[in-house]
mmCIF file of C-alpha atoms in Angstrom:
data_model
loop_
_atom_site.group_PDB
_atom_site.id
_atom_site.type_symbol
_atom_site.label_atom_id
_atom_site.label_comp_id
_atom_site.label_asym_id
_atom_site.label_seq_id
_atom_site.Cartn_x
_atom_site.Cartn_y
_atom_site.Cartn_z
ATOM 1 C CA UNK A 2 75.484 43.230 9.256
ATOM 2 C CA UNK A 3 77.528 44.658 12.066
ATOM 3 C CA UNK A 4 75.646 47.559 13.482
ATOM 4 C CA UNK A 5 73.909 45.733 16.241
ATOM 5 C CA UNK A 6 76.153 45.893 19.328
ATOM 6 C CA UNK A 7 74.320 44.362 22.309
ATOM 7 C CA UNK A 8 76.958 45.489 24.786
ATOM 8 C CA UNK A 9 76.692 49.151 23.673
ATOM 9 C CA UNK A 10 72.811 48.828 23.836
ATOM 10 C CA UNK A 11 73.014 47.339 27.302
ATOM 11 C CA UNK A 12 75.088 50.291 28.541
ATOM 12 C CA UNK A 13 72.828 52.782 26.788
ATOM 13 C CA UNK A 14 69.473 51.280 27.764
ATOM 14 C CA UNK A 15 68.576 54.072 30.216
ATOM 15 C CA UNK A 16 68.790 56.491 27.321
ATOM 16 C CA UNK A 17 66.272 54.850 25.145
ATOM 17 C CA UNK A 18 63.830 53.160 27.490
ATOM 18 C CA UNK A 19 60.399 54.650 27.902
ATOM 19 C CA UNK A 20 60.802 56.341 31.280
ATOM 20 C CA UNK A 21 57.126 57.279 31.499
ATOM 21 C CA UNK A 22 56.263 53.714 32.294
ATOM 22 C CA UNK A 23 55.947 53.426 36.083
ATOM 23 C CA UNK A 24 57.980 50.854 37.971
ATOM 24 C CA UNK A 25 55.102 48.966 39.511
ATOM 25 C CA UNK A 26 54.562 45.393 38.242
ATOM 26 C CA UNK A 27 50.943 46.463 37.546
ATOM 27 C CA UNK A 28 50.214 47.608 34.083
ATOM 28 C CA UNK A 29 46.458 48.207 33.588
ATOM 29 C CA UNK A 30 44.300 49.023 30.626
ATOM 30 C CA UNK A 31 44.400 52.813 31.422
ATOM 31 C CA UNK A 32 48.281 52.558 31.412
ATOM 32 C CA UNK A 33 48.042 50.954 27.884
ATOM 33 C CA UNK A 34 45.797 53.678 26.515
ATOM 34 C CA UNK A 35 48.012 56.335 27.786
ATOM 35 C CA UNK A 36 51.330 54.855 26.594
ATOM 36 C CA UNK A 37 49.998 53.842 23.094
ATOM 37 C CA UNK A 38 49.087 57.383 22.272
ATOM 38 C CA UNK A 39 52.766 58.350 22.350
ATOM 39 C CA UNK A 40 53.477 56.225 19.285
ATOM 40 C CA UNK A 41 50.565 57.058 16.987
ATOM 41 C CA UNK A 42 53.008 58.967 14.694
ATOM 42 C CA UNK A 43 55.197 56.063 14.025
ATOM 43 C CA UNK A 44 52.830 53.066 14.368
ATOM 44 C CA UNK A 45 49.313 52.217 13.148
ATOM 45 C CA UNK A 46 47.179 51.464 16.227
ATOM 46 C CA UNK A 47 44.181 49.277 15.243
ATOM 47 C CA UNK A 48 41.326 47.997 17.390
ATOM 48 C CA UNK A 49 40.928 44.216 16.523
ATOM 49 C CA UNK A 50 38.171 43.074 18.926
ATOM 50 C CA UNK A 51 36.784 43.130 22.452
ATOM 51 C CA UNK A 52 37.498 41.239 25.594
ATOM 52 C CA UNK A 53 34.879 39.422 27.772
ATOM 53 C CA UNK A 54 34.308 42.713 29.649
ATOM 54 C CA UNK A 55 34.169 44.722 26.301
ATOM 55 C CA UNK A 56 37.616 46.337 26.660
ATOM 56 C CA UNK A 57 39.188 46.990 23.209
ATOM 57 C CA UNK A 58 42.103 44.872 22.224
ATOM 58 C CA UNK A 59 44.566 46.565 19.805
ATOM 59 C CA UNK A 60 47.164 45.736 17.259
ATOM 60 C CA UNK A 61 50.202 47.926 16.924
ATOM 61 C CA UNK A 62 51.850 47.860 13.319
ATOM 62 C CA UNK A 63 55.313 49.258 12.688
ATOM 63 C CA UNK A 64 57.537 48.757 9.616
ATOM 64 C CA UNK A 65 57.119 48.160 5.956
ATOM 65 C CA UNK A 66 59.021 45.019 5.396
ATOM 66 C CA UNK A 67 58.000 41.680 3.821
ATOM 67 C CA UNK A 68 59.021 39.662 7.009
ATOM 68 C CA UNK A 69 56.267 39.712 9.573
ATOM 69 C CA UNK A 70 56.919 39.186 13.251
ATOM 70 C CA UNK A 71 53.736 38.808 15.442
ATOM 71 C CA UNK A 72 54.186 39.483 19.114
ATOM 72 C CA UNK A 73 51.712 39.376 21.874
ATOM 73 C CA UNK A 74 51.878 40.153 25.639
ATOM 74 C CA UNK A 75 49.828 39.917 28.826
ATOM 75 C CA UNK A 76 47.661 36.815 27.815
ATOM 76 C CA UNK A 77 48.222 36.475 31.516
ATOM 77 C CA UNK A 78 47.099 39.792 32.928
ATOM 78 C CA UNK A 79 49.579 39.753 35.788
ATOM 79 C CA UNK A 80 52.633 39.199 33.520
ATOM 80 C CA UNK A 81 53.582 42.716 32.508
ATOM 81 C CA UNK A 82 57.321 42.815 31.714
ATOM 82 C CA UNK A 83 56.827 41.820 28.141
ATOM 83 C CA UNK A 84 54.356 44.760 27.470
ATOM 84 C CA UNK A 85 56.752 47.286 29.018
ATOM 85 C CA UNK A 86 59.663 45.794 27.098
ATOM 86 C CA UNK A 87 57.854 46.289 23.803
ATOM 87 C CA UNK A 88 57.116 49.898 24.507
ATOM 88 C CA UNK A 89 60.758 50.434 25.402
ATOM 89 C CA UNK A 90 61.587 49.134 21.842
ATOM 90 C CA UNK A 91 59.053 51.355 20.269
ATOM 91 C CA UNK A 92 60.500 54.314 22.238
ATOM 92 C CA UNK A 93 63.859 53.321 20.681
ATOM 93 C CA UNK A 94 62.208 53.323 17.225
ATOM 94 C CA UNK A 95 60.719 56.740 17.891
ATOM 95 C CA UNK A 96 63.902 58.331 19.322
ATOM 96 C CA UNK A 97 66.322 56.857 16.957
ATOM 97 C CA UNK A 98 64.049 56.614 13.926
ATOM 98 C CA UNK A 99 66.725 57.951 11.472
ATOM 99 C CA UNK A 100 69.595 55.743 12.689
ATOM 100 C CA UNK A 101 70.897 52.988 10.400
ATOM 101 C CA UNK A 102 69.820 50.021 12.705
ATOM 102 C CA UNK A 103 66.209 51.244 12.989
ATOM 103 C CA UNK A 104 65.894 52.059 9.253
ATOM 104 C CA UNK A 105 67.259 48.466 8.558
ATOM 105 C CA UNK A 106 64.573 46.923 10.840
ATOM 106 C CA UNK A 107 61.958 49.257 9.329
ATOM 107 C CA UNK A 108 62.817 48.272 5.759
ATOM 108 C CA UNK A 109 62.973 44.546 6.373
ATOM 109 C CA UNK A 110 60.274 43.940 8.950
ATOM 110 C CA UNK A 111 56.632 44.457 9.721
ATOM 111 C CA UNK A 112 56.274 44.136 13.406
ATOM 112 C CA UNK A 113 52.588 43.391 14.611
ATOM 113 C CA UNK A 114 52.233 43.715 18.355
ATOM 114 C CA UNK A 115 49.115 42.840 20.392
ATOM 115 C CA UNK A 116 49.732 44.348 23.752
ATOM 116 C CA UNK A 117 47.569 43.131 26.687
ATOM 117 C CA UNK A 118 45.811 40.340 25.028
ATOM 118 C CA UNK A 119 43.904 39.958 28.403
ATOM 119 C CA UNK A 120 42.973 43.494 29.437
ATOM 120 C CA UNK A 121 40.275 42.183 31.907
ATOM 121 C CA UNK A 122 42.942 40.176 33.892
ATOM 122 C CA UNK A 123 45.354 43.093 33.577
ATOM 123 C CA UNK A 124 42.805 45.387 35.249
ATOM 124 C CA UNK A 125 42.933 43.456 38.522
ATOM 125 C CA UNK A 126 46.409 41.897 38.134
ATOM 126 C CA UNK A 127 44.974 38.579 37.532
ATOM 127 C CA UNK A 128 46.339 35.552 35.321
ATOM 128 C CA UNK A 129 42.981 34.506 33.864
ATOM 129 C CA UNK A 130 40.515 36.477 31.807
ATOM 130 C CA UNK A 131 37.084 37.790 32.741
ATOM 131 C CA UNK A 132 35.486 34.354 33.015
ATOM 132 C CA UNK A 133 38.525 32.773 34.601
ATOM 133 C CA UNK A 134 39.867 30.998 31.576
ATOM 134 C CA UNK A 135 43.593 30.581 31.271
ATOM 135 C CA UNK A 136 44.018 31.987 27.695
ATOM 136 C CA UNK A 137 47.234 29.919 27.434
ATOM 137 C CA UNK A 138 45.029 26.623 27.761
ATOM 138 C CA UNK A 139 42.253 27.653 25.278
ATOM 139 C CA UNK A 140 43.892 26.989 21.896
ATOM 140 C CA UNK A 141 41.791 24.046 20.969
ATOM 141 C CA UNK A 142 38.286 25.013 22.236
ATOM 142 C CA UNK A 143 38.919 28.720 21.356
ATOM 143 C CA UNK A 144 36.071 29.701 23.655
ATOM 144 C CA UNK A 145 37.524 32.990 24.892
ATOM 145 C CA UNK A 146 36.976 36.013 22.498
ATOM 146 C CA UNK A 147 40.672 37.026 23.298
ATOM 147 C CA UNK A 148 42.142 33.860 21.955
ATOM 148 C CA UNK A 149 39.712 33.973 18.954
ATOM 149 C CA UNK A 150 41.187 37.471 18.252
ATOM 150 C CA UNK A 151 44.740 36.179 18.424
ATOM 151 C CA UNK A 152 44.163 33.245 16.140
ATOM 152 C CA UNK A 153 42.272 35.388 13.647
ATOM 153 C CA UNK A 154 45.078 37.790 13.365
ATOM 154 C CA UNK A 155 47.600 35.051 12.992
ATOM 155 C CA UNK A 156 45.518 33.464 10.193
ATOM 156 C CA UNK A 157 44.974 36.804 8.457
ATOM 157 C CA UNK A 158 48.542 38.163 8.503
ATOM 158 C CA UNK A 159 50.474 34.740 8.140
ATOM 159 C CA UNK A 160 53.479 35.935 10.242
ATOM 160 C CA UNK A 161 56.840 34.411 9.588
ATOM 161 C CA UNK A 162 57.495 34.028 13.329
ATOM 162 C CA UNK A 163 55.715 34.468 16.685
ATOM 163 C CA UNK A 164 56.912 35.762 19.998
ATOM 164 C CA UNK A 165 54.708 34.926 23.028
ATOM 165 C CA UNK A 166 55.785 37.098 26.084
ATOM 166 C CA UNK A 167 55.347 35.857 29.606
ATOM 167 C CA UNK A 168 56.742 36.323 33.201
ATOM 168 C CA UNK A 169 57.847 33.280 35.211
ATOM 169 C CA UNK A 170 57.797 32.647 38.847
ATOM 170 C CA UNK A 171 60.847 32.979 41.133
ATOM 171 C CA UNK A 172 61.228 29.231 41.652
ATOM 172 C CA UNK A 173 63.412 28.630 38.645
ATOM 173 C CA UNK A 174 67.116 28.141 38.788
ATOM 174 C CA UNK A 175 69.437 27.440 35.758
ATOM 175 C CA UNK A 176 70.734 24.050 36.531
ATOM 176 C CA UNK A 177 71.012 22.677 40.083
ATOM 177 C CA UNK A 178 74.687 23.157 41.045
ATOM 178 C CA UNK A 179 74.536 26.641 42.741
ATOM 179 C CA UNK A 180 72.270 29.681 43.226
ATOM 180 C CA UNK A 181 71.745 30.798 39.613
ATOM 181 C CA UNK A 182 68.188 32.301 39.187
ATOM 182 C CA UNK A 183 66.832 32.311 35.578
ATOM 183 C CA UNK A 184 66.876 35.951 34.364
ATOM 184 C CA UNK A 185 65.165 34.900 31.162
ATOM 185 C CA UNK A 186 63.984 31.507 29.908
ATOM 186 C CA UNK A 187 63.137 30.485 26.451
ATOM 187 C CA UNK A 188 61.000 27.751 24.881
ATOM 188 C CA UNK A 189 60.482 26.448 21.391
ATOM 189 C CA UNK A 190 57.231 24.624 22.142
ATOM 190 C CA UNK A 191 56.819 20.917 21.427
ATOM 191 C CA UNK A 192 54.680 19.550 18.673
ATOM 192 C CA UNK A 193 54.417 15.965 19.759
ATOM 193 C CA UNK A 194 54.428 13.729 22.833
ATOM 194 C CA UNK A 195 57.390 11.962 21.320
ATOM 195 C CA UNK A 196 60.680 13.418 22.516
ATOM 196 C CA UNK A 197 63.120 14.983 19.964
ATOM 197 C CA UNK A 198 60.488 15.684 17.320
ATOM 198 C CA UNK A 199 61.467 18.741 15.277
ATOM 199 C CA UNK A 200 59.444 20.187 12.526
ATOM 200 C CA UNK A 201 60.808 22.985 10.287
ATOM 201 C CA UNK A 202 58.754 25.588 12.337
ATOM 202 C CA UNK A 203 60.297 24.268 15.510
ATOM 203 C CA UNK A 204 63.776 24.260 14.177
ATOM 204 C CA UNK A 205 63.367 27.913 13.101
ATOM 205 C CA UNK A 206 62.217 29.060 16.485
ATOM 206 C CA UNK A 207 65.185 26.966 18.071
ATOM 207 C CA UNK A 208 67.549 28.748 15.720
ATOM 208 C CA UNK A 209 66.347 32.220 16.633
ATOM 209 C CA UNK A 210 66.551 31.415 20.319
ATOM 210 C CA UNK A 211 70.093 30.101 19.906
ATOM 211 C CA UNK A 212 71.253 33.417 18.474
ATOM 212 C CA UNK A 213 69.450 35.436 21.224
ATOM 213 C CA UNK A 214 71.016 33.298 23.967
ATOM 214 C CA UNK A 215 74.589 33.712 22.421
ATOM 215 C CA UNK A 216 73.973 37.481 22.443
ATOM 216 C CA UNK A 217 72.717 37.624 25.920
ATOM 217 C CA UNK A 218 75.788 35.752 27.255
ATOM 218 C CA UNK A 219 77.856 38.788 26.388
ATOM 219 C CA UNK A 220 76.127 40.906 28.942
ATOM 220 C CA UNK A 221 75.119 38.490 31.803
ATOM 221 C CA UNK A 222 75.860 39.474 35.364
ATOM 222 C CA UNK A 223 77.927 37.323 37.738
ATOM 223 C CA UNK A 224 74.753 35.905 39.276
ATOM 224 C CA UNK A 225 71.916 34.677 37.127
ATOM 225 C CA UNK A 226 71.811 33.056 33.712
ATOM 226 C CA UNK A 227 69.505 32.028 30.728
ATOM 227 C CA UNK A 228 67.506 28.840 31.003
ATOM 228 C CA UNK A 229 65.477 26.602 28.742
ATOM 229 C CA UNK A 230 61.887 26.106 29.826
ATOM 230 C CA UNK A 231 60.384 22.642 30.055
ATOM 231 C CA UNK A 232 59.376 21.351 26.588
ATOM 232 C CA UNK A 233 56.645 19.057 27.842
ATOM 233 C CA UNK A 234 53.754 19.043 25.449
ATOM 234 C CA UNK A 235 50.649 20.929 26.617
ATOM 235 C CA UNK A 236 48.102 19.998 23.931
ATOM 236 C CA UNK A 237 45.803 22.933 24.710
ATOM 237 C CA UNK A 238 48.600 25.632 25.083
ATOM 238 C CA UNK A 239 48.764 28.439 22.520
ATOM 239 C CA UNK A 240 52.440 28.034 21.557
ATOM 240 C CA UNK A 241 52.219 24.274 21.171
ATOM 241 C CA UNK A 242 49.168 24.441 18.890
ATOM 242 C CA UNK A 243 50.491 27.252 16.786
ATOM 243 C CA UNK A 244 53.959 25.656 16.300
ATOM 244 C CA UNK A 245 52.100 22.399 15.283
ATOM 245 C CA UNK A 246 50.173 24.593 12.671
ATOM 246 C CA UNK A 247 53.527 25.542 11.182
ATOM 247 C CA UNK A 248 54.108 28.969 12.749
ATOM 248 C CA UNK A 249 57.614 29.215 14.427
ATOM 249 C CA UNK A 250 56.773 30.192 18.000
ATOM 250 C CA UNK A 251 59.091 31.575 20.584
ATOM 251 C CA UNK A 252 58.092 31.791 24.240
ATOM 252 C CA UNK A 253 59.937 34.284 26.295
ATOM 253 C CA UNK A 254 59.770 34.066 30.030
ATOM 254 C CA UNK A 255 60.987 37.142 31.881
ATOM 255 C CA UNK A 256 62.394 35.785 35.118
ATOM 256 C CA UNK A 257 63.899 37.078 38.338
ATOM 257 C CA UNK A 258 66.986 38.601 39.827
ATOM 258 C CA UNK A 259 67.997 39.168 43.432
ATOM 259 C CA UNK A 260 66.366 42.255 45.012
ATOM 260 C CA UNK A 261 64.853 43.257 41.629
ATOM 261 C CA UNK A 262 61.350 43.130 43.062
ATOM 262 C CA UNK A 263 59.916 45.541 40.384
ATOM 263 C CA UNK A 264 61.684 43.709 37.531
ATOM 264 C CA UNK A 265 63.658 46.806 36.336
ATOM 265 C CA UNK A 266 66.721 44.703 35.582
ATOM 266 C CA UNK A 267 64.820 41.882 34.090
ATOM 267 C CA UNK A 268 62.918 44.362 31.897
ATOM 268 C CA UNK A 269 66.260 45.466 30.429
ATOM 269 C CA UNK A 270 67.350 41.992 29.596
ATOM 270 C CA UNK A 271 63.840 41.245 28.082
ATOM 271 C CA UNK A 272 64.249 44.258 25.782
ATOM 272 C CA UNK A 273 67.750 43.269 24.646
ATOM 273 C CA UNK A 274 66.510 39.767 23.971
ATOM 274 C CA UNK A 275 63.849 40.869 21.755
ATOM 275 C CA UNK A 276 65.971 43.309 19.926
ATOM 276 C CA UNK A 277 68.435 40.478 19.354
ATOM 277 C CA UNK A 278 65.821 38.249 17.891
ATOM 278 C CA UNK A 279 64.462 41.044 15.719
ATOM 279 C CA UNK A 280 68.003 41.718 14.458
ATOM 280 C CA UNK A 281 68.609 38.145 13.647
ATOM 281 C CA UNK A 282 65.497 37.614 11.693
ATOM 282 C CA UNK A 283 66.171 40.971 9.726
ATOM 283 C CA UNK A 284 69.685 39.830 8.841
ATOM 284 C CA UNK A 285 68.536 36.508 7.646
ATOM 285 C CA UNK A 286 65.493 38.049 5.770
ATOM 286 C CA UNK A 287 63.444 35.463 7.615
ATOM 287 C CA UNK A 288 65.278 32.590 5.656
ATOM 288 C CA UNK A 289 67.412 29.716 6.980
ATOM 289 C CA UNK A 290 66.670 30.593 10.674
ATOM 290 C CA UNK A 291 67.039 26.944 11.522
ATOM 291 C CA UNK A 292 70.643 26.607 10.558
ATOM 292 C CA UNK A 293 71.961 26.527 14.221
ATOM 293 C CA UNK A 294 68.899 24.889 15.785
ATOM 294 C CA UNK A 295 70.893 22.315 17.635
ATOM 295 C CA UNK A 296 72.517 24.776 19.863
ATOM 296 C CA UNK A 297 69.206 25.280 21.480
ATOM 297 C CA UNK A 298 69.529 21.977 23.073
ATOM 298 C CA UNK A 299 72.770 22.993 24.906
ATOM 299 C CA UNK A 300 70.898 25.801 26.731
ATOM 300 C CA UNK A 301 70.671 24.457 30.361
ATOM 301 C CA UNK A 302 67.248 23.608 31.522
ATOM 302 C CA UNK A 303 65.366 25.372 34.272
ATOM 303 C CA UNK A 304 65.079 23.535 37.597
ATOM 304 C CA UNK A 305 62.428 24.103 40.185
ATOM 305 C CA UNK A 306 64.845 24.398 43.127
ATOM 306 C CA UNK A 307 64.555 27.970 44.200
ATOM 307 C CA UNK A 308 62.651 29.523 47.174
ATOM 308 C CA UNK A 309 62.434 33.177 48.172
ATOM 309 C CA UNK A 310 63.756 32.623 51.671
ATOM 310 C CA UNK A 311 65.238 29.747 53.532
ATOM 311 C CA UNK A 312 65.917 29.726 57.336
ATOM 312 C CA UNK A 313 68.372 26.810 57.740
ATOM 313 C CA UNK A 314 68.822 24.505 60.759
ATOM 314 C CA UNK A 315 66.160 26.132 62.987
ATOM 315 C CA UNK A 316 65.268 24.493 66.315
ATOM 316 C CA UNK A 317 61.605 23.562 66.607
ATOM 317 C CA UNK A 318 59.930 21.658 69.324
ATOM 318 C CA UNK A 319 56.884 19.394 69.900
ATOM 319 C CA UNK A 320 56.051 17.491 73.059
ATOM 320 C CA UNK A 321 59.465 18.364 74.524
ATOM 321 C CA UNK A 322 61.250 16.791 71.530
ATOM 322 C CA UNK A 323 63.573 19.144 69.605
ATOM 323 C CA UNK A 324 64.340 19.005 65.832
ATOM 324 C CA UNK A 325 66.655 21.006 63.529
ATOM 325 C CA UNK A 326 64.840 21.794 60.332
ATOM 326 C CA UNK A 327 64.994 24.121 57.339
ATOM 327 C CA UNK A 328 62.005 26.432 56.869
ATOM 328 C CA UNK A 329 61.313 27.451 53.276
ATOM 329 C CA UNK A 330 59.139 30.419 52.336
ATOM 330 C CA UNK A 331 57.787 31.996 49.157
ATOM 331 C CA UNK A 332 56.342 35.558 48.480
ATOM 332 C CA UNK A 333 52.736 35.698 47.265
ATOM 333 C CA UNK A 334 51.626 38.906 45.604
ATOM 334 C CA UNK A 335 48.024 40.053 46.182
ATOM 335 C CA UNK A 336 46.113 42.852 44.494
ATOM 336 C CA UNK A 337 44.134 45.201 46.621
ATOM 337 C CA UNK A 338 40.908 45.861 44.714
ATOM 338 C CA UNK A 339 40.092 49.014 46.757
ATOM 339 C CA UNK A 340 43.637 50.611 46.735
ATOM 340 C CA UNK A 341 44.557 49.222 43.304
ATOM 341 C CA UNK A 342 48.041 48.300 44.525
ATOM 342 C CA UNK A 343 50.023 45.176 45.241
ATOM 343 C CA UNK A 344 50.942 43.756 48.698
ATOM 344 C CA UNK A 345 53.110 40.566 49.427
ATOM 345 C CA UNK A 346 52.420 37.827 52.009
ATOM 346 C CA UNK A 347 55.405 35.672 52.737
ATOM 347 C CA UNK A 348 54.307 32.127 53.659
ATOM 348 C CA UNK A 349 55.924 28.854 54.810
ATOM 349 C CA UNK A 350 55.879 26.376 51.884
ATOM 350 C CA UNK A 351 58.216 23.703 53.075
ATOM 351 C CA UNK A 352 59.708 22.389 56.263
ATOM 352 C CA UNK A 353 62.448 19.759 56.695
ATOM 353 C CA UNK A 354 65.629 19.012 54.671
ATOM 354 C CA UNK A 355 65.874 21.692 52.078
ATOM 355 C CA UNK A 356 69.520 21.073 51.342
ATOM 356 C CA UNK A 357 68.725 20.616 47.566
ATOM 357 C CA UNK A 358 67.145 24.126 47.356
ATOM 358 C CA UNK A 359 68.670 27.538 46.972
ATOM 359 C CA UNK A 360 67.123 30.900 48.001
ATOM 360 C CA UNK A 361 67.291 34.511 47.212
ATOM 361 C CA UNK A 362 67.659 35.198 50.973
ATOM 362 C CA UNK A 363 69.145 32.935 53.628
ATOM 363 C CA UNK A 364 69.479 34.590 56.935
ATOM 364 C CA UNK A 365 72.096 33.037 59.283
ATOM 365 C CA UNK A 366 70.078 31.378 62.077
ATOM 366 C CA UNK A 367 71.707 28.047 62.573
ATOM 367 C CA UNK A 368 70.574 26.607 65.924
ATOM 368 C CA UNK A 369 68.331 29.367 66.776
ATOM 369 C CA UNK A 370 64.817 28.694 68.020
ATOM 370 C CA UNK A 371 61.507 29.207 66.388
ATOM 371 C CA UNK A 372 58.784 31.354 68.197
ATOM 372 C CA UNK A 373 55.454 31.626 66.610
ATOM 373 C CA UNK A 374 53.209 34.753 66.803
ATOM 374 C CA UNK A 375 50.888 33.053 69.273
ATOM 375 C CA UNK A 376 53.486 30.999 71.127
ATOM 376 C CA UNK A 377 53.756 27.998 68.778
ATOM 377 C CA UNK A 378 56.993 26.014 68.861
ATOM 378 C CA UNK A 379 56.803 24.981 65.181
ATOM 379 C CA UNK A 380 55.389 26.393 61.914
ATOM 380 C CA UNK A 381 52.631 25.017 59.787
ATOM 381 C CA UNK A 382 52.646 24.948 55.985
ATOM 382 C CA UNK A 383 50.896 28.209 55.011
ATOM 383 C CA UNK A 384 52.076 30.134 58.135
ATOM 384 C CA UNK A 385 52.609 33.734 57.343
ATOM 385 C CA UNK A 386 55.946 35.074 58.257
ATOM 386 C CA UNK A 387 54.906 36.827 61.480
ATOM 387 C CA UNK A 388 57.060 34.496 63.698
ATOM 388 C CA UNK A 389 60.547 35.136 65.100
ATOM 389 C CA UNK A 390 63.714 33.176 65.096
ATOM 390 C CA UNK A 391 66.409 33.924 67.721
#
């Protein structure tokens, strides 16, 4: 099939995205209810259970095909890019419902989407659920009702493949040779503590990821690339457990791009990655997805070598002795419960030789002096960026 052109879709993204979704990283339960209502004519929207705080969790069903793809987002309430990306895709399905590509998808696939698996966390932009359980570490005990709902839906529908949508922190660089932030990262979760253990389910998810990454390389910018997330086994993690149960599982981590604080650019790449995967699975009719699984291993690994800002070779002083150090900082997002908005605190996270780290921002301050807010001559770990360097 040749009617999927990722380059054309990349250039036309603004014409089919759901522009009613606001730019803020926050995507709350009220936002979900409002957005879902737009798609009731092309999708079935079905309540499938309640969260800890008794908010409804929904399943959105689209398509009539035999191949079932089950996707969920916001199992971490503060990771919203995947939810927005899927509604961009539903907007494409609505806007272009008669075009050949969308009809092809509809005929071959049934897409089951659980948006906002963690509505309680989403309400206050928090990772964990209403009783502070990390839903991505509850796959064995199954204590949280949200994870019970997910596993029940998977058991009932027996999907051919799963997509688990996340956002990742800004600390990840693709490789360690130069500044190259991970725009997106992918993972086919491990099934064993033994390295290089590949079940058929894992090979299938690796094969799908390999196709997605090849497509994405056609539209990458000059800075930023696609990474492979650590495949360290987390025995209680959702993806690891489901893959072990025989369900091919793809973890999509929406990453970061310079100055893209609201993740508008990242959302675009997330949409196109999901469409690439959907297209590949449709073309293959769910069969032989594992054929090119070895290419997955050539995707470069993420490296934890990125900071948000580095001041290099700053003069600090203690007891009249001078030192030249690098000062590394990270941004920390906080949710204001009263105003229902986000604010950012930038804090010192490392001091010393940071020559093996890269940063999104590196002001030129070589040899300049550190002046703390209260007259300090050197920073502390955790110091908020209220100091001056001149």
